[in-house]
Amino acid sequence: MSQLETILAAIAAAAKIAGGLGLPVAGLVGNLIPIFNELLASIQARSGQTRDEIIAATGIAFDAELAALMASDAKGE
Amino acid sequence: MKIRKATTIALVCVLIAGAACTSKVKTAPGKTLQPVLDSIAVQLAQVKDAAKAVRQIKEVLLSEGKITKATSNRITKTLITVDTVGKEMNTKLATYESFTPTARDDLAKLYKDLESAYNDLKAAGIFPANSGVDKAFLIGDAAFAGLGIFFK
């Protein structure tokens, strides 16, 4: 596990523990936790891949992002 | 509050750790090690992650009524530029087998456009304070710090 993955995993674990203890994990942090989890998953998916595999996955993700943004733009959002 | 502080500290650490994951890129059989191209691929993937995080936060802010529809649309249009240039740079990166001066010059042009679009997003001043978007920008900043090594 890289240093980056360790940090992100620690954030996810801290949030899970706080949630389990009934501590409030709301607002800003509450909104960010799913995003951190997704980022961690994204980084872990890249680990051990070749450059070509990373580039291919990034290209697909950029396409998906652009599709989501175009849909928002069409709604004026 | 403690979690928020820990999150901020951890994300600052991401800036330092950004290059660490590069070493985990596997060299395909029959190919020679190209650490610069590998690093660019990883950092570009991280730019994509940051842009996605900004979009997700923007959607939360819009749904909570913390930004207007017009502001949301302004952010969307800037993100379209970031993702379009990022995709172009990623596509171009795939065409190189080594980091030659030509590859560097070609990618540097796209890097400048990408950085400019990203800075527009950051400088827009359209995100409310404490909206969480600053954390997403830290992720992007880490990636740009990594990319800047090769193009500045």
Coordinates of N, CA and C in Angstrom, one line a residue:
Chain A
M1 N 0.9 -1.2 0.0 CA 0.0 0.0 0.0 C 0.9 1.2 0.0
S2 N 0.6 2.2 -0.9 CA 1.4 3.4 -1.0 C 1.1 4.3 0.2
Q3 N 1.9 5.4 0.3 CA 1.6 6.3 1.4 C 0.3 7.0 1.2
L4 N 0.0 7.3 -0.1 CA -1.3 8.0 -0.4 C -2.5 7.1 0.0
E5 N -2.4 5.8 -0.4 CA -3.4 4.9 -0.1 C -3.6 4.8 1.4
T6 N -2.5 4.7 2.2 CA -2.5 4.6 3.6 C -3.3 5.8 4.2
I7 N -3.0 7.0 3.7 CA -3.6 8.2 4.3 C -5.1 8.1 4.0
L8 N -5.5 7.8 2.8 CA -6.9 7.8 2.4 C -7.7 6.6 3.2
A9 N -7.0 5.5 3.4 CA -7.6 4.4 4.1 C -7.8 4.8 5.6
A10 N -6.9 5.6 6.1 CA -7.0 6.1 7.5 C -8.2 7.0 7.6
I11 N -8.4 7.9 6.6 CA -9.5 8.8 6.7 C -10.8 8.0 6.7
A12 N -10.9 7.0 5.8 CA -12.1 6.1 5.7 C -12.3 5.4 7.0
A13 N -11.2 4.8 7.6 CA -11.3 4.1 8.8 C -11.8 5.0 10.0
A14 N -11.2 6.2 10.0 CA -11.6 7.1 11.1 C -13.1 7.5 11.0
A15 N -13.5 7.7 9.8 CA -14.9 8.0 9.6 C -15.8 6.8 10.0
K16 N -15.4 5.6 9.7 CA -16.2 4.4 10.0 C -16.2 4.3 11.6
I17 N -15.1 4.5 12.3 CA -15.1 4.4 13.7 C -16.0 5.4 14.3
A18 N -15.8 6.7 13.8 CA -16.6 7.8 14.4 C -18.1 7.5 14.2
G19 N -18.5 6.9 13.0 CA -19.9 6.6 12.7 C -20.3 5.5 13.7
G20 N -19.5 4.5 13.9 CA -19.8 3.4 14.8 C -20.0 3.8 16.3
L21 N -19.3 4.9 16.7 CA -19.4 5.4 18.0 C -20.5 6.4 18.2
G22 N -21.2 6.6 17.0 CA -22.3 7.6 17.1 C -21.9 9.0 17.0
L23 N -20.6 9.3 16.7 CA -20.2 10.7 16.6 C -20.7 11.3 15.3
P24 N -21.0 12.6 15.3 CA -21.5 13.2 14.1 C -20.5 13.3 13.0
V25 N -20.7 12.7 11.9 CA -19.9 12.8 10.7 C -20.7 13.4 9.6
A26 N -20.9 14.7 9.8 CA -21.9 15.3 8.9 C -21.3 16.5 8.2
G27 N -22.1 17.3 7.5 CA -21.7 18.5 6.9 C -20.5 18.2 5.9
L28 N -19.6 19.1 6.0 CA -18.4 19.0 5.0 C -17.8 17.6 5.0
V29 N -17.4 17.1 6.2 CA -16.7 15.8 6.2 C -17.7 14.7 5.7
G30 N -18.9 14.8 6.1 CA -19.9 13.8 5.7 C -20.0 13.7 4.2
N31 N -19.9 14.9 3.6 CA -20.0 15.0 2.1 C -18.8 14.5 1.5
L32 N -17.6 14.7 2.1 CA -16.4 14.3 1.5 C -16.0 12.8 1.6
I33 N -16.5 12.2 2.7 CA -16.1 10.8 2.9 C -16.4 9.9 1.7
P34 N -17.6 9.9 1.1 CA -17.8 9.0 0.0 C -16.8 9.4 -1.2
I35 N -16.5 10.7 -1.3 CA -15.6 11.1 -2.3 C -14.1 10.5 -2.1
F36 N -13.7 10.6 -0.8 CA -12.4 10.0 -0.4 C -12.4 8.5 -0.7
N37 N -13.5 7.8 -0.3 CA -13.6 6.4 -0.5 C -13.4 6.1 -2.0
E38 N -14.1 6.9 -2.8 CA -14.0 6.6 -4.3 C -12.6 6.9 -4.8
L39 N -12.0 7.9 -4.2 CA -10.6 8.3 -4.6 C -9.7 7.1 -4.3
L40 N -9.8 6.6 -3.1 CA -9.0 5.5 -2.6 C -9.2 4.3 -3.5
A41 N -10.4 4.0 -3.9 CA -10.7 2.8 -4.7 C -10.1 3.1 -6.1
S42 N -10.1 4.3 -6.6 CA -9.5 4.7 -7.9 C -8.0 4.5 -7.8
I43 N -7.4 4.9 -6.7 CA -5.9 4.8 -6.6 C -5.5 3.3 -6.5
Q44 N -6.3 2.6 -5.7 CA -6.0 1.1 -5.5 C -6.2 0.4 -6.8
A45 N -7.1 0.8 -7.6 CA -7.3 0.1 -8.9 C -6.1 0.3 -9.9
R46 N -5.5 1.5 -9.7 CA -4.3 1.8 -10.5 C -3.0 1.0 -10.1
S47 N -3.0 0.7 -8.8 CA -1.8 0.1 -8.3 C -1.5 -1.3 -9.0
G48 N -0.3 -1.4 -9.5 CA 0.1 -2.6 -10.2 C -0.3 -2.7 -11.6
Q49 N -1.0 -1.7 -12.1 CA -1.4 -1.6 -13.5 C -0.2 -1.1 -14.3
T50 N -0.2 -1.4 -15.6 CA 0.8 -0.9 -16.5 C 0.3 0.5 -16.9
R51 N 1.3 1.3 -17.5 CA 0.9 2.7 -17.9 C -0.2 2.7 -18.9
D52 N -0.2 1.7 -19.9 CA -1.2 1.6 -20.9 C -2.6 1.4 -20.2
E53 N -2.6 0.5 -19.2 CA -3.9 0.2 -18.5 C -4.4 1.5 -17.8
I54 N -3.5 2.2 -17.1 CA -3.9 3.4 -16.4 C -4.4 4.5 -17.4
I55 N -3.7 4.6 -18.5 CA -4.1 5.6 -19.5 C -5.5 5.2 -20.1
A56 N -5.7 3.9 -20.3 CA -7.0 3.5 -20.9 C -8.1 3.8 -19.9
A57 N -7.9 3.4 -18.6 CA -8.9 3.6 -17.6 C -9.2 5.1 -17.4
T58 N -8.1 6.0 -17.4 CA -8.3 7.4 -17.3 C -9.1 8.0 -18.5
G59 N -8.8 7.5 -19.6 CA -9.6 7.9 -20.8 C -11.1 7.6 -20.7
I60 N -11.4 6.4 -20.2 CA -12.8 6.0 -20.0 C -13.4 6.9 -19.0
A61 N -12.7 7.2 -17.9 CA -13.2 8.0 -16.8 C -13.5 9.5 -17.3
F62 N -12.5 10.0 -18.1 CA -12.7 11.3 -18.6 C -14.0 11.4 -19.5
D63 N -14.2 10.3 -20.3 CA -15.4 10.3 -21.1 C -16.7 10.3 -20.3
A64 N -16.6 9.5 -19.2 CA -17.8 9.4 -18.3 C -18.0 10.8 -17.6
E65 N -16.9 11.5 -17.2 CA -17.1 12.8 -16.6 C -17.7 13.8 -17.6
L66 N -17.1 13.8 -18.8 CA -17.6 14.7 -19.8 C -19.1 14.5 -20.1
A67 N -19.5 13.2 -20.1 CA -20.9 12.9 -20.4 C -21.8 13.5 -19.2
A68 N -21.3 13.3 -18.0 CA -22.1 13.8 -16.8 C -22.1 15.3 -16.9
L69 N -21.0 16.0 -17.2 CA -21.0 17.4 -17.3 C -21.9 18.0 -18.4
M70 N -21.9 17.3 -19.6 CA -22.7 17.7 -20.7 C -24.2 17.6 -20.3
A71 N -24.5 16.6 -19.6 CA -25.9 16.4 -19.1 C -26.3 17.5 -18.2
S72 N -25.4 17.9 -17.3 CA -25.7 19.0 -16.3 C -25.8 20.3 -17.1
D73 N -24.9 20.5 -18.1 CA -24.9 21.7 -18.9 C -26.2 21.9 -19.7
A74 N -26.7 20.7 -20.2 CA -28.0 20.7 -20.9 C -29.1 21.2 -20.1
K75 N -29.0 20.9 -18.8 CA -30.1 21.3 -17.8 C -29.8 22.7 -17.3
G76 N -28.7 23.3 -17.7 CA -28.4 24.7 -17.2 C -27.8 24.7 -15.8
E77 N -27.3 23.5 -15.4 CA -26.8 23.4 -14.0 C -25.3 23.3 -14.0
Chain B
M1 N -15.3 17.9 14.6 CA -14.3 18.9 14.4 C -12.9 18.3 14.3
K2 N -12.7 17.3 15.3 CA -11.4 16.6 15.2 C -11.2 15.9 13.9
I3 N -12.2 15.3 13.4 CA -12.2 14.5 12.2 C -11.8 15.5 11.0
R4 N -12.5 16.7 11.1 CA -12.3 17.7 10.0 C -10.8 18.1 10.0
K5 N -10.2 18.3 11.2 CA -8.8 18.7 11.3 C -7.9 17.6 10.8
A6 N -8.2 16.4 11.2 CA -7.4 15.2 10.7 C -7.5 15.1 9.2
T7 N -8.7 15.4 8.7 CA -8.9 15.3 7.2 C -8.0 16.3 6.5
T8 N -8.0 17.5 7.0 CA -7.2 18.6 6.4 C -5.7 18.2 6.5
I9 N -5.3 17.8 7.6 CA -3.9 17.4 7.8 C -3.5 16.3 6.8
A10 N -4.4 15.3 6.8 CA -4.1 14.1 5.9 C -4.1 14.6 4.4
L11 N -4.9 15.5 4.0 CA -4.9 15.9 2.6 C -3.7 16.7 2.3
V12 N -3.2 17.5 3.3 CA -1.9 18.2 3.1 C -0.8 17.2 2.8
C13 N -0.9 16.1 3.6 CA 0.1 15.0 3.4 C 0.1 14.4 2.0
V14 N -1.2 14.4 1.4 CA -1.3 13.9 0.1 C -0.4 14.7 -0.9
L15 N -0.3 16.0 -0.6 CA 0.6 16.8 -1.5 C 2.0 16.2 -1.5
I16 N 2.5 15.8 -0.4 CA 3.8 15.2 -0.3 C 3.9 13.8 -0.8
A17 N 2.8 13.1 -0.6 CA 2.8 11.7 -1.0 C 2.4 11.4 -2.5
G18 N 2.0 12.5 -3.2 CA 1.6 12.4 -4.5 C 2.4 11.5 -5.5
A19 N 3.7 11.7 -5.4 CA 4.6 11.0 -6.3 C 4.8 9.5 -5.8
A20 N 4.5 9.2 -4.6 CA 4.8 7.9 -4.1 C 4.2 6.7 -4.8
C21 N 2.9 7.0 -5.3 CA 2.2 5.9 -5.9 C 2.8 5.6 -7.3
T22 N 3.6 6.5 -7.9 CA 4.1 6.2 -9.2 C 5.0 5.0 -9.3
S23 N 5.7 4.7 -8.2 CA 6.5 3.5 -8.2 C 5.8 2.2 -8.3
K24 N 4.4 2.2 -8.2 CA 3.7 1.0 -8.2 C 3.2 0.7 -9.6
V25 N 3.5 1.6 -10.6 CA 3.1 1.3 -12.0 C 4.0 0.1 -12.5
K26 N 3.3 -0.8 -13.1 CA 4.0 -2.0 -13.5 C 4.5 -1.8 -15.0
T27 N 5.7 -2.3 -15.3 CA 6.2 -2.2 -16.6 C 5.7 -3.4 -17.4
A28 N 5.0 -3.1 -18.5 CA 4.5 -4.2 -19.3 C 5.6 -5.1 -19.9
P29 N 5.4 -6.4 -20.1 CA 6.4 -7.3 -20.6 C 6.9 -6.8 -22.0
G30 N 8.2 -6.8 -22.1 CA 8.8 -6.4 -23.4 C 9.0 -4.9 -23.5
K31 N 8.5 -4.1 -22.5 CA 8.7 -2.7 -22.6 C 9.8 -2.3 -21.6
T32 N 10.4 -1.1 -21.9 CA 11.5 -0.6 -21.0 C 10.8 0.3 -20.0
L33 N 11.4 0.4 -18.8 CA 10.9 1.3 -17.7 C 10.9 2.7 -18.2
Q34 N 9.8 3.4 -18.0 CA 9.7 4.8 -18.4 C 9.1 5.6 -17.2
P35 N 9.9 5.8 -16.2 CA 9.3 6.4 -15.0 C 8.6 7.8 -15.2
V36 N 9.1 8.6 -16.1 CA 8.5 9.9 -16.3 C 7.1 9.8 -16.9
L37 N 7.0 8.9 -17.9 CA 5.7 8.7 -18.6 C 4.7 8.0 -17.6
D38 N 5.3 7.1 -16.8 CA 4.4 6.4 -15.8 C 3.9 7.5 -14.8
S39 N 4.8 8.4 -14.3 CA 4.4 9.4 -13.4 C 3.3 10.3 -14.0
I40 N 3.5 10.7 -15.2 CA 2.6 11.6 -15.9 C 1.2 10.9 -15.9
A41 N 1.2 9.6 -16.3 CA -0.1 8.9 -16.4 C -0.8 8.9 -15.0
V42 N 0.0 8.6 -14.0 CA -0.6 8.6 -12.6 C -1.1 10.0 -12.2
Q43 N -0.4 11.0 -12.4 CA -0.8 12.4 -12.0 C -2.0 12.8 -12.8
L44 N -2.0 12.5 -14.1 CA -3.2 12.8 -14.9 C -4.4 12.1 -14.5
A45 N -4.3 10.9 -14.0 CA -5.4 10.1 -13.5 C -5.9 10.8 -12.2
Q46 N -4.9 11.4 -11.5 CA -5.3 12.1 -10.2 C -6.0 13.5 -10.5
V47 N -5.6 14.1 -11.6 CA -6.3 15.3 -12.1 C -7.8 15.0 -12.4
K48 N -7.9 13.9 -13.0 CA -9.3 13.4 -13.3 C -10.1 13.1 -12.0
D49 N -9.4 12.5 -11.0 CA -10.1 12.3 -9.8 C -10.5 13.6 -9.1
A50 N -9.6 14.6 -9.1 CA -9.9 15.9 -8.5 C -11.1 16.6 -9.2
A51 N -11.0 16.5 -10.6 CA -12.1 17.2 -11.3 C -13.5 16.5 -11.0
K52 N -13.4 15.2 -10.9 CA -14.6 14.4 -10.6 C -15.1 14.8 -9.2
A53 N -14.2 15.0 -8.2 CA -14.6 15.3 -6.8 C -15.2 16.7 -6.8
V54 N -14.6 17.7 -7.6 CA -15.2 19.0 -7.7 C -16.6 19.0 -8.2
R55 N -16.8 18.1 -9.3 CA -18.2 18.0 -9.8 C -19.1 17.5 -8.8
Q56 N -18.7 16.4 -8.0 CA -19.6 15.8 -7.0 C -19.9 16.8 -5.9
I57 N -18.9 17.6 -5.5 CA -19.2 18.6 -4.5 C -20.1 19.7 -5.0
K58 N -19.9 20.1 -6.2 CA -20.8 21.1 -6.9 C -22.2 20.6 -6.9
E59 N -22.4 19.3 -7.1 CA -23.8 18.7 -7.2 C -24.4 18.7 -5.8
V60 N -23.6 18.4 -4.8 CA -24.1 18.5 -3.4 C -24.5 19.9 -3.0
L61 N -23.6 20.9 -3.4 CA -23.9 22.3 -3.0 C -25.2 22.8 -3.7
L62 N -25.4 22.3 -5.0 CA -26.6 22.7 -5.7 C -27.8 22.1 -5.1
S63 N -27.7 20.9 -4.7 CA -28.9 20.2 -4.2 C -29.3 20.8 -2.8
E64 N -28.3 21.3 -2.1 CA -28.5 21.9 -0.8 C -28.8 23.4 -0.9
G65 N -28.9 23.9 -2.1 CA -29.2 25.3 -2.3 C -28.1 26.3 -1.9
K66 N -26.9 25.8 -1.8 CA -25.8 26.7 -1.4 C -25.1 27.4 -2.5
I67 N -25.4 27.0 -3.7 CA -25.0 27.7 -4.9 C -26.2 27.8 -5.8
T68 N -26.2 28.8 -6.7 CA -27.4 29.0 -7.6 C -27.1 28.1 -8.8
K69 N -28.2 27.9 -9.6 CA -28.1 27.1 -10.8 C -27.1 27.8 -11.8
A70 N -27.1 29.1 -11.8 CA -26.2 29.8 -12.8 C -24.8 29.6 -12.3
T71 N -24.5 29.6 -11.0 CA -23.1 29.4 -10.6 C -22.7 27.9 -10.9
S72 N -23.6 27.0 -10.6 CA -23.4 25.6 -11.0 C -23.0 25.5 -12.4
N73 N -23.7 26.2 -13.3 CA -23.5 26.0 -14.7 C -22.1 26.6 -15.1
R74 N -21.7 27.7 -14.4 CA -20.4 28.3 -14.7 C -19.3 27.3 -14.3
I75 N -19.5 26.6 -13.2 CA -18.5 25.6 -12.8 C -18.5 24.5 -13.8
T76 N -19.7 24.1 -14.2 CA -19.8 23.0 -15.2 C -19.0 23.3 -16.4
K77 N -19.2 24.5 -16.9 CA -18.5 24.9 -18.2 C -17.0 24.9 -18.0
T78 N -16.5 25.3 -16.9 CA -15.0 25.3 -16.6 C -14.5 23.8 -16.5
L79 N -15.3 23.0 -15.8 CA -14.9 21.6 -15.7 C -14.9 20.9 -17.0
I80 N -15.8 21.3 -17.9 CA -15.8 20.7 -19.3 C -14.5 21.0 -19.9
T81 N -14.0 22.2 -19.8 CA -12.7 22.6 -20.4 C -11.5 21.7 -19.7
V82 N -11.6 21.6 -18.4 CA -10.5 20.8 -17.7 C -10.5 19.4 -18.2
D83 N -11.7 18.8 -18.3 CA -11.8 17.4 -18.6 C -11.5 17.2 -20.1
T84 N -11.8 18.2 -21.0 CA -11.6 18.0 -22.4 C -10.1 18.1 -22.6
V85 N -9.4 19.0 -22.0 CA -7.9 19.1 -22.2 C -7.2 17.9 -21.5
G86 N -7.7 17.6 -20.4 CA -7.1 16.4 -19.7 C -7.2 15.1 -20.5
K87 N -8.4 15.0 -21.1 CA -8.6 13.8 -22.0 C -7.6 13.8 -23.2
E88 N -7.5 15.0 -23.8 CA -6.6 15.2 -24.9 C -5.1 14.9 -24.5
M89 N -4.7 15.3 -23.4 CA -3.3 15.1 -22.9 C -3.2 13.6 -22.6
N90 N -4.2 13.0 -22.1 CA -4.1 11.5 -21.8 C -4.0 10.7 -23.1
T91 N -4.8 11.1 -24.1 CA -4.7 10.5 -25.4 C -3.4 10.6 -26.0
K92 N -2.8 11.8 -25.9 CA -1.5 12.1 -26.5 C -0.4 11.3 -25.8
L93 N -0.5 11.2 -24.5 CA 0.4 10.4 -23.7 C 0.5 9.0 -24.1
A94 N -0.6 8.4 -24.5 CA -0.6 7.0 -25.0 C 0.2 6.8 -26.2
T95 N 0.5 7.9 -27.0 CA 1.2 7.7 -28.2 C 2.8 7.6 -28.1
Y96 N 3.2 7.9 -26.8 CA 4.7 8.0 -26.6 C 5.2 6.7 -25.9
E97 N 6.4 6.3 -26.4 CA 7.0 5.1 -25.7 C 8.2 5.6 -24.8
S98 N 8.6 6.8 -25.0 CA 9.6 7.4 -24.1 C 9.5 8.9 -24.1
F99 N 10.1 9.5 -23.1 CA 9.9 11.0 -22.8 C 11.0 11.7 -23.6
T100 N 10.8 11.8 -24.9 CA 11.7 12.5 -25.8 C 11.5 14.0 -25.7
P101 N 12.4 14.8 -26.2 CA 12.1 16.3 -26.2 C 10.8 16.6 -27.0
T102 N 10.5 15.9 -28.1 CA 9.3 16.2 -28.8 C 8.1 15.9 -28.0
A103 N 8.2 14.7 -27.3 CA 7.0 14.3 -26.4 C 6.9 15.4 -25.3
R104 N 8.0 15.8 -24.8 CA 7.9 16.8 -23.7 C 7.2 18.1 -24.2
D105 N 7.7 18.6 -25.4 CA 7.1 19.8 -25.9 C 5.6 19.7 -26.2
D106 N 5.3 18.6 -26.8 CA 3.8 18.4 -27.1 C 3.0 18.3 -25.9
L107 N 3.4 17.6 -24.9 CA 2.7 17.4 -23.7 C 2.7 18.7 -22.8
A108 N 3.8 19.5 -22.9 CA 3.9 20.7 -22.2 C 2.9 21.7 -22.6
K109 N 2.6 21.7 -23.9 CA 1.5 22.7 -24.5 C 0.2 22.4 -23.8
L110 N -0.1 21.1 -23.8 CA -1.4 20.6 -23.2 C -1.4 20.9 -21.7
Y111 N -0.3 20.6 -21.1 CA -0.2 20.8 -19.7 C -0.5 22.3 -19.3
K112 N 0.0 23.2 -20.1 CA -0.2 24.7 -19.8 C -1.7 25.0 -20.0
D113 N -2.4 24.4 -21.0 CA -3.8 24.6 -21.2 C -4.6 24.0 -20.0
L114 N -4.1 22.9 -19.6 CA -4.8 22.2 -18.5 C -4.7 22.9 -17.2
E115 N -3.5 23.4 -16.9 CA -3.2 24.1 -15.7 C -4.0 25.5 -15.7
S116 N -4.1 26.1 -16.9 CA -4.8 27.3 -17.0 C -6.3 27.1 -16.7
A117 N -6.9 26.1 -17.2 CA -8.3 25.8 -17.0 C -8.5 25.5 -15.5
Y118 N -7.6 24.7 -15.0 CA -7.7 24.3 -13.5 C -7.6 25.6 -12.6
N119 N -6.7 26.5 -13.0 CA -6.5 27.7 -12.2 C -7.8 28.6 -12.3
D120 N -8.4 28.6 -13.5 CA -9.7 29.3 -13.7 C -10.7 28.8 -12.7
L121 N -10.7 27.5 -12.6 CA -11.7 26.9 -11.7 C -11.5 27.3 -10.2
K122 N -10.2 27.3 -9.9 CA -9.8 27.7 -8.5 C -10.0 29.2 -8.2
A123 N -9.7 30.0 -9.2 CA -9.7 31.4 -9.0 C -11.0 32.0 -9.2
A124 N -12.0 31.2 -9.6 CA -13.3 31.8 -9.9 C -13.9 32.4 -8.7
G125 N -13.6 31.9 -7.5 CA -14.2 32.5 -6.3 C -15.7 32.2 -6.2
I126 N -16.2 31.2 -6.9 CA -17.6 31.0 -6.9 C -18.1 29.9 -5.9
F127 N -17.1 29.2 -5.4 CA -17.5 28.2 -4.3 C -17.6 28.9 -3.0
P128 N -18.7 28.6 -2.2 CA -18.8 29.2 -0.9 C -17.6 28.8 0.0
A129 N -17.3 29.6 1.0 CA -16.3 29.2 2.0 C -16.7 27.9 2.7
N130 N -15.8 27.1 3.1 CA -16.1 25.9 3.9 C -17.0 24.9 3.1
S131 N -17.0 24.9 1.8 CA -17.8 24.1 1.1 C -17.2 22.7 0.8
G132 N -16.0 22.6 1.2 CA -15.3 21.3 1.0 C -14.5 21.2 -0.3
V133 N -14.8 22.2 -1.2 CA -14.1 22.1 -2.5 C -12.6 22.3 -2.4
D134 N -12.2 23.0 -1.3 CA -10.7 23.2 -1.1 C -10.0 21.9 -0.9
K135 N -10.7 20.9 -0.4 CA -10.1 19.6 -0.2 C -9.9 18.9 -1.5
A136 N -10.9 19.1 -2.4 CA -10.7 18.5 -3.8 C -9.6 19.2 -4.5
F137 N -9.5 20.5 -4.3 CA -8.4 21.2 -4.9 C -7.0 20.8 -4.4
L138 N -7.0 20.4 -3.2 CA -5.7 19.9 -2.7 C -5.3 18.6 -3.4
I139 N -6.2 17.8 -3.8 CA -6.0 16.6 -4.5 C -5.4 17.0 -5.9
G140 N -6.1 18.0 -6.5 CA -5.6 18.5 -7.8 C -4.3 19.1 -7.7
D141 N -4.1 19.9 -6.7 CA -2.8 20.6 -6.5 C -1.6 19.6 -6.4
A142 N -1.9 18.5 -5.7 CA -0.9 17.4 -5.6 C -0.5 16.9 -7.0
A143 N -1.5 16.7 -7.8 CA -1.2 16.2 -9.2 C -0.5 17.2 -10.0
F144 N -0.9 18.5 -9.9 CA -0.2 19.5 -10.7 C 1.2 19.7 -10.2
A145 N 1.5 19.6 -8.9 CA 2.8 19.7 -8.4 C 3.7 18.6 -9.0
G146 N 3.1 17.4 -9.1 CA 3.8 16.2 -9.8 C 4.1 16.5 -11.2
L147 N 3.1 17.0 -11.9 CA 3.2 17.2 -13.4 C 4.2 18.4 -13.7
G148 N 4.1 19.4 -12.8 CA 4.9 20.6 -13.0 C 6.4 20.3 -13.0
I149 N 6.8 19.2 -12.3 CA 8.2 18.8 -12.3 C 8.8 18.6 -13.7
F150 N 7.9 18.1 -14.6 CA 8.4 17.7 -15.9 C 8.2 18.8 -17.0
F151 N 7.3 19.8 -16.7 CA 6.9 20.7 -17.7 C 7.3 22.2 -17.4
K152 N 7.9 22.4 -16.2 CA 8.2 23.8 -15.9 C 9.7 24.0 -15.9

